[in-house]
């Protein structure tokens, strides 16, 4: 992050004013990626979500044997869980968070697409949603990601070290069977963290979510 920040203003690395500007920019980028998890928001969401699900669906079914395998994987010391998921509906993120929290795995960090309103974005961040920084939305080359890309790399490395579960949606609804551009960027961060030795390994859990009729 320091290298990326200093490259924006060559020759001013020791200047106190420039360091303060870097710090403010880094904090702003980090605020775009995530917000602190509020204990109240997940509790309210997971109290309301079952009531909503019973109105939308006749039932929600989980494969018990596969869930037991995930619980065993979650107990592996020092190795974070990464859930790679199909994406059918905007309800997928809260639904999967509810399942993981109810099984004692914890509140995951869930990647969210860019097509969300500011109010919804703020709510999803409080529930564990993470977003690509706005500075990367217009950049299609990984070589030109600059400071936002460096902050995102560091963020993913710290999240993996703390063993927070990460939920990564590979598609953008309603499109399917096609790797979305945001998912490509998140996967790149994951591979870099492994290459740089931030964690020795990750446990990848493929997740399929299907609806008789997508909400």
mmCIF file of C-alpha atoms in Angstrom:
data_model
loop_
_atom_site.group_PDB
_atom_site.id
_atom_site.type_symbol
_atom_site.label_atom_id
_atom_site.label_comp_id
_atom_site.label_asym_id
_atom_site.label_seq_id
_atom_site.Cartn_x
_atom_site.Cartn_y
_atom_site.Cartn_z
ATOM 1 C CA UNK A 1 0.000 0.000 0.000
ATOM 2 C CA UNK A 2 2.864 2.374 0.830
ATOM 3 C CA UNK A 3 4.497 1.649 -2.537
ATOM 4 C CA UNK A 4 1.261 2.370 -4.404
ATOM 5 C CA UNK A 5 0.678 5.568 -2.427
ATOM 6 C CA UNK A 6 4.224 6.889 -2.916
ATOM 7 C CA UNK A 7 4.108 6.168 -6.665
ATOM 8 C CA UNK A 8 1.243 8.661 -6.979
ATOM 9 C CA UNK A 9 3.453 11.467 -5.585
ATOM 10 C CA UNK A 10 7.087 10.547 -6.315
ATOM 11 C CA UNK A 11 9.623 12.229 -4.068
ATOM 12 C CA UNK A 12 7.167 13.154 -1.309
ATOM 13 C CA UNK A 13 7.327 9.918 0.722
ATOM 14 C CA UNK A 14 8.712 11.594 3.851
ATOM 15 C CA UNK A 15 6.502 14.664 3.714
ATOM 16 C CA UNK A 16 4.083 14.758 6.649
ATOM 17 C CA UNK A 17 1.337 16.431 4.636
ATOM 18 C CA UNK A 18 1.485 13.844 1.852
ATOM 19 C CA UNK A 19 1.425 10.994 4.396
ATOM 20 C CA UNK A 20 -1.738 12.464 5.919
ATOM 21 C CA UNK A 21 -3.339 12.681 2.466
ATOM 22 C CA UNK A 22 -2.442 9.033 1.784
ATOM 23 C CA UNK A 23 -3.922 7.995 5.114
ATOM 24 C CA UNK A 24 -7.182 9.830 4.373
ATOM 25 C CA UNK A 25 -7.400 8.276 0.888
ATOM 26 C CA UNK A 26 -6.690 4.789 2.264
ATOM 27 C CA UNK A 27 -9.372 5.168 4.942
ATOM 28 C CA UNK A 28 -11.832 6.381 2.300
ATOM 29 C CA UNK A 29 -11.098 3.370 0.072
ATOM 30 C CA UNK A 30 -11.414 0.999 3.025
ATOM 31 C CA UNK A 31 -14.773 2.594 3.893
ATOM 32 C CA UNK A 32 -15.965 1.876 0.344
ATOM 33 C CA UNK A 33 -14.966 -1.792 0.696
ATOM 34 C CA UNK A 34 -16.507 -2.548 4.072
ATOM 35 C CA UNK A 35 -18.129 -1.157 7.195
ATOM 36 C CA UNK A 36 -17.709 -2.433 10.756
ATOM 37 C CA UNK A 37 -20.049 -5.320 11.492
ATOM 38 C CA UNK A 38 -22.893 -4.126 13.698
ATOM 39 C CA UNK A 39 -24.159 -6.840 16.113
ATOM 40 C CA UNK A 40 -27.681 -5.400 15.914
ATOM 41 C CA UNK A 41 -28.065 -5.593 12.125
ATOM 42 C CA UNK A 42 -27.234 -9.333 11.717
ATOM 43 C CA UNK A 43 -29.478 -10.164 14.688
ATOM 44 C CA UNK A 44 -32.418 -8.238 13.173
ATOM 45 C CA UNK A 45 -31.783 -9.691 9.715
ATOM 46 C CA UNK A 46 -31.630 -13.267 10.957
ATOM 47 C CA UNK A 47 -34.765 -12.729 13.034
ATOM 48 C CA UNK A 48 -36.684 -11.315 10.068
ATOM 49 C CA UNK A 49 -35.291 -13.563 7.329
ATOM 50 C CA UNK A 50 -37.034 -16.808 8.409
ATOM 51 C CA UNK A 51 -40.346 -14.921 8.497
ATOM 52 C CA UNK A 52 -39.693 -13.606 4.987
ATOM 53 C CA UNK A 53 -38.660 -17.041 3.690
ATOM 54 C CA UNK A 54 -41.833 -18.690 4.977
ATOM 55 C CA UNK A 55 -43.851 -16.126 3.016
ATOM 56 C CA UNK A 56 -41.831 -16.552 -0.182
ATOM 57 C CA UNK A 57 -41.280 -20.322 -0.219
ATOM 58 C CA UNK A 58 -42.900 -23.538 0.923
ATOM 59 C CA UNK A 59 -39.536 -24.739 2.247
ATOM 60 C CA UNK A 60 -35.770 -24.194 2.203
ATOM 61 C CA UNK A 61 -33.755 -27.408 1.898
ATOM 62 C CA UNK A 62 -30.141 -28.047 2.860
ATOM 63 C CA UNK A 63 -28.142 -31.199 2.199
ATOM 64 C CA UNK A 64 -27.380 -32.398 5.738
ATOM 65 C CA UNK A 65 -24.396 -34.554 4.773
ATOM 66 C CA UNK A 66 -22.737 -31.748 2.840
ATOM 67 C CA UNK A 67 -23.390 -29.297 5.676
ATOM 68 C CA UNK A 68 -21.638 -31.661 8.101
ATOM 69 C CA UNK A 69 -18.623 -31.725 5.767
ATOM 70 C CA UNK A 70 -18.522 -27.904 5.804
ATOM 71 C CA UNK A 71 -18.672 -27.882 9.615
ATOM 72 C CA UNK A 72 -15.722 -30.280 9.760
ATOM 73 C CA UNK A 73 -13.805 -28.113 7.295
ATOM 74 C CA UNK A 74 -14.530 -25.004 9.399
ATOM 75 C CA UNK A 75 -12.771 -26.640 12.359
ATOM 76 C CA UNK A 76 -9.475 -26.978 10.435
ATOM 77 C CA UNK A 77 -6.976 -24.809 12.371
ATOM 78 C CA UNK A 78 -5.393 -21.870 10.573
ATOM 79 C CA UNK A 79 -7.181 -22.353 7.231
ATOM 80 C CA UNK A 80 -9.953 -19.938 6.122
ATOM 81 C CA UNK A 81 -13.109 -20.993 4.265
ATOM 82 C CA UNK A 82 -13.909 -19.530 0.846
ATOM 83 C CA UNK A 83 -17.383 -20.242 -0.564
ATOM 84 C CA UNK A 84 -17.623 -20.031 -4.374
ATOM 85 C CA UNK A 85 -21.296 -19.683 -5.211
ATOM 86 C CA UNK A 86 -23.681 -19.642 -8.105
ATOM 87 C CA UNK A 87 -25.870 -16.526 -8.070
ATOM 88 C CA UNK A 88 -29.578 -16.596 -8.910
ATOM 89 C CA UNK A 89 -31.076 -13.788 -6.844
ATOM 90 C CA UNK A 90 -30.201 -10.828 -4.613
ATOM 91 C CA UNK A 91 -31.587 -12.931 -1.758
ATOM 92 C CA UNK A 92 -28.660 -15.379 -2.059
ATOM 93 C CA UNK A 93 -26.283 -13.365 0.133
ATOM 94 C CA UNK A 94 -28.597 -12.922 3.159
ATOM 95 C CA UNK A 95 -29.789 -16.542 2.788
ATOM 96 C CA UNK A 96 -26.275 -17.978 2.830
ATOM 97 C CA UNK A 97 -25.229 -15.677 5.681
ATOM 98 C CA UNK A 98 -28.225 -16.894 7.674
ATOM 99 C CA UNK A 99 -27.302 -20.553 7.094
ATOM 100 C CA UNK A 100 -23.639 -20.079 8.078
ATOM 101 C CA UNK A 101 -24.443 -18.017 11.157
ATOM 102 C CA UNK A 102 -27.132 -20.424 12.326
ATOM 103 C CA UNK A 103 -24.642 -23.324 12.043
ATOM 104 C CA UNK A 104 -22.050 -21.549 14.201
ATOM 105 C CA UNK A 105 -19.583 -20.802 11.385
ATOM 106 C CA UNK A 106 -19.924 -17.044 11.925
ATOM 107 C CA UNK A 107 -20.937 -14.003 9.925
ATOM 108 C CA UNK A 108 -19.188 -14.211 6.535
ATOM 109 C CA UNK A 109 -17.943 -11.392 4.372
ATOM 110 C CA UNK A 110 -20.071 -11.502 1.218
ATOM 111 C CA UNK A 111 -19.013 -9.931 -2.082
ATOM 112 C CA UNK A 112 -21.762 -7.738 -3.532
ATOM 113 C CA UNK A 113 -22.168 -6.445 -7.092
ATOM 114 C CA UNK A 114 -21.894 -2.777 -7.933
ATOM 115 C CA UNK A 115 -25.530 -2.346 -9.015
ATOM 116 C CA UNK A 116 -26.922 -1.331 -5.628
ATOM 117 C CA UNK A 117 -28.382 1.916 -4.338
ATOM 118 C CA UNK A 118 -26.367 3.887 -1.736
ATOM 119 C CA UNK A 119 -28.917 3.103 0.995
ATOM 120 C CA UNK A 120 -28.932 -0.634 0.235
ATOM 121 C CA UNK A 121 -25.142 -0.618 -0.014
ATOM 122 C CA UNK A 122 -24.868 0.875 3.484
ATOM 123 C CA UNK A 123 -27.242 -1.759 4.902
ATOM 124 C CA UNK A 124 -25.461 -4.669 3.195
ATOM 125 C CA UNK A 125 -22.091 -3.442 4.473
ATOM 126 C CA UNK A 126 -23.430 -3.544 8.034
ATOM 127 C CA UNK A 127 -24.502 -7.148 7.396
ATOM 128 C CA UNK A 128 -21.060 -8.202 6.164
ATOM 129 C CA UNK A 129 -21.221 -7.185 2.501
ATOM 130 C CA UNK A 130 -17.981 -6.053 0.834
ATOM 131 C CA UNK A 131 -17.664 -4.058 -2.385
ATOM 132 C CA UNK A 132 -14.981 -3.249 -4.920
ATOM 133 C CA UNK A 133 -13.676 0.317 -4.421
ATOM 134 C CA UNK A 134 -15.242 2.875 -6.753
ATOM 135 C CA UNK A 135 -11.808 3.649 -8.205
ATOM 136 C CA UNK A 136 -11.681 0.144 -9.680
ATOM 137 C CA UNK A 137 -15.119 0.265 -11.312
ATOM 138 C CA UNK A 138 -13.823 2.177 -14.343
ATOM 139 C CA UNK A 139 -10.486 0.322 -14.555
ATOM 140 C CA UNK A 140 -10.390 -2.840 -16.632
ATOM 141 C CA UNK A 141 -6.651 -3.529 -16.448
ATOM 142 C CA UNK A 142 -5.223 -5.013 -13.244
ATOM 143 C CA UNK A 143 -2.009 -3.063 -13.908
ATOM 144 C CA UNK A 144 -3.825 0.284 -13.529
ATOM 145 C CA UNK A 145 -5.639 -0.375 -10.249
ATOM 146 C CA UNK A 146 -3.183 1.733 -8.253
ATOM 147 C CA UNK A 147 -3.938 2.564 -4.638
ATOM 148 C CA UNK A 148 -7.499 1.065 -4.577
ATOM 149 C CA UNK A 149 -6.122 -2.256 -5.837
ATOM 150 C CA UNK A 150 -3.300 -2.248 -3.271
ATOM 151 C CA UNK A 151 -5.714 -1.522 -0.403
ATOM 152 C CA UNK A 152 -8.027 -4.295 -1.622
ATOM 153 C CA UNK A 153 -5.114 -6.756 -1.792
ATOM 154 C CA UNK A 154 -4.104 -5.903 1.776
ATOM 155 C CA UNK A 155 -7.718 -6.126 2.968
ATOM 156 C CA UNK A 156 -8.204 -9.636 1.534
ATOM 157 C CA UNK A 157 -4.911 -10.812 3.041
ATOM 158 C CA UNK A 158 -5.867 -9.545 6.512
ATOM 159 C CA UNK A 159 -9.345 -11.063 6.226
ATOM 160 C CA UNK A 160 -7.915 -14.476 5.306
ATOM 161 C CA UNK A 161 -5.390 -14.296 8.161
ATOM 162 C CA UNK A 162 -8.224 -13.651 10.625
ATOM 163 C CA UNK A 163 -10.059 -16.728 9.190
ATOM 164 C CA UNK A 164 -13.223 -14.822 8.368
ATOM 165 C CA UNK A 165 -15.385 -16.856 5.965
ATOM 166 C CA UNK A 166 -15.535 -15.291 2.501
ATOM 167 C CA UNK A 167 -18.530 -15.756 0.178
ATOM 168 C CA UNK A 168 -17.710 -15.018 -3.452
ATOM 169 C CA UNK A 169 -20.476 -15.032 -6.079
ATOM 170 C CA UNK A 170 -19.188 -16.060 -9.491
ATOM 171 C CA UNK A 171 -22.106 -14.697 -11.511
ATOM 172 C CA UNK A 172 -24.231 -11.565 -11.710
ATOM 173 C CA UNK A 173 -27.988 -12.283 -11.859
ATOM 174 C CA UNK A 174 -29.841 -12.662 -14.128
ATOM 175 C CA UNK A 175 -26.834 -13.802 -16.207
ATOM 176 C CA UNK A 176 -25.611 -17.307 -15.445
ATOM 177 C CA UNK A 177 -22.846 -19.729 -16.443
ATOM 178 C CA UNK A 178 -20.521 -16.801 -17.061
ATOM 179 C CA UNK A 179 -17.782 -15.525 -14.763
ATOM 180 C CA UNK A 180 -18.643 -11.933 -13.877
ATOM 181 C CA UNK A 181 -15.978 -9.234 -14.049
ATOM 182 C CA UNK A 182 -16.250 -8.381 -10.305
ATOM 183 C CA UNK A 183 -15.816 -12.081 -9.456
ATOM 184 C CA UNK A 184 -12.684 -12.171 -11.641
ATOM 185 C CA UNK A 185 -11.211 -9.315 -9.600
ATOM 186 C CA UNK A 186 -12.020 -10.946 -6.252
ATOM 187 C CA UNK A 187 -10.509 -14.260 -7.433
ATOM 188 C CA UNK A 188 -7.363 -12.408 -8.506
ATOM 189 C CA UNK A 189 -7.015 -11.052 -4.950
ATOM 190 C CA UNK A 190 -7.453 -14.527 -3.513
ATOM 191 C CA UNK A 191 -4.775 -16.005 -5.775
ATOM 192 C CA UNK A 192 -2.364 -13.166 -4.974
ATOM 193 C CA UNK A 193 -2.843 -13.720 -1.239
ATOM 194 C CA UNK A 194 -1.965 -17.404 -1.673
ATOM 195 C CA UNK A 195 0.985 -16.617 -3.942
ATOM 196 C CA UNK A 196 2.369 -14.062 -1.453
ATOM 197 C CA UNK A 197 2.020 -16.491 1.448
ATOM 198 C CA UNK A 198 -0.585 -14.495 3.432
ATOM 199 C CA UNK A 199 -2.092 -17.869 4.399
ATOM 200 C CA UNK A 200 -0.701 -21.353 3.741
ATOM 201 C CA UNK A 201 -3.918 -22.587 2.146
ATOM 202 C CA UNK A 202 -7.658 -21.999 1.820
ATOM 203 C CA UNK A 203 -10.545 -24.457 1.862
ATOM 204 C CA UNK A 204 -12.741 -23.843 -1.182
ATOM 205 C CA UNK A 205 -16.405 -24.818 -0.793
ATOM 206 C CA UNK A 206 -18.532 -24.862 -3.974
ATOM 207 C CA UNK A 207 -22.105 -23.763 -3.264
ATOM 208 C CA UNK A 208 -25.137 -24.233 -5.510
ATOM 209 C CA UNK A 209 -28.280 -22.238 -4.763
ATOM 210 C CA UNK A 210 -31.372 -23.096 -6.802
ATOM 211 C CA UNK A 211 -35.004 -21.967 -6.685
ATOM 212 C CA UNK A 212 -38.146 -23.496 -8.130
ATOM 213 C CA UNK A 213 -38.948 -19.868 -8.990
ATOM 214 C CA UNK A 214 -36.263 -17.243 -8.340
ATOM 215 C CA UNK A 215 -37.578 -14.302 -6.288
#
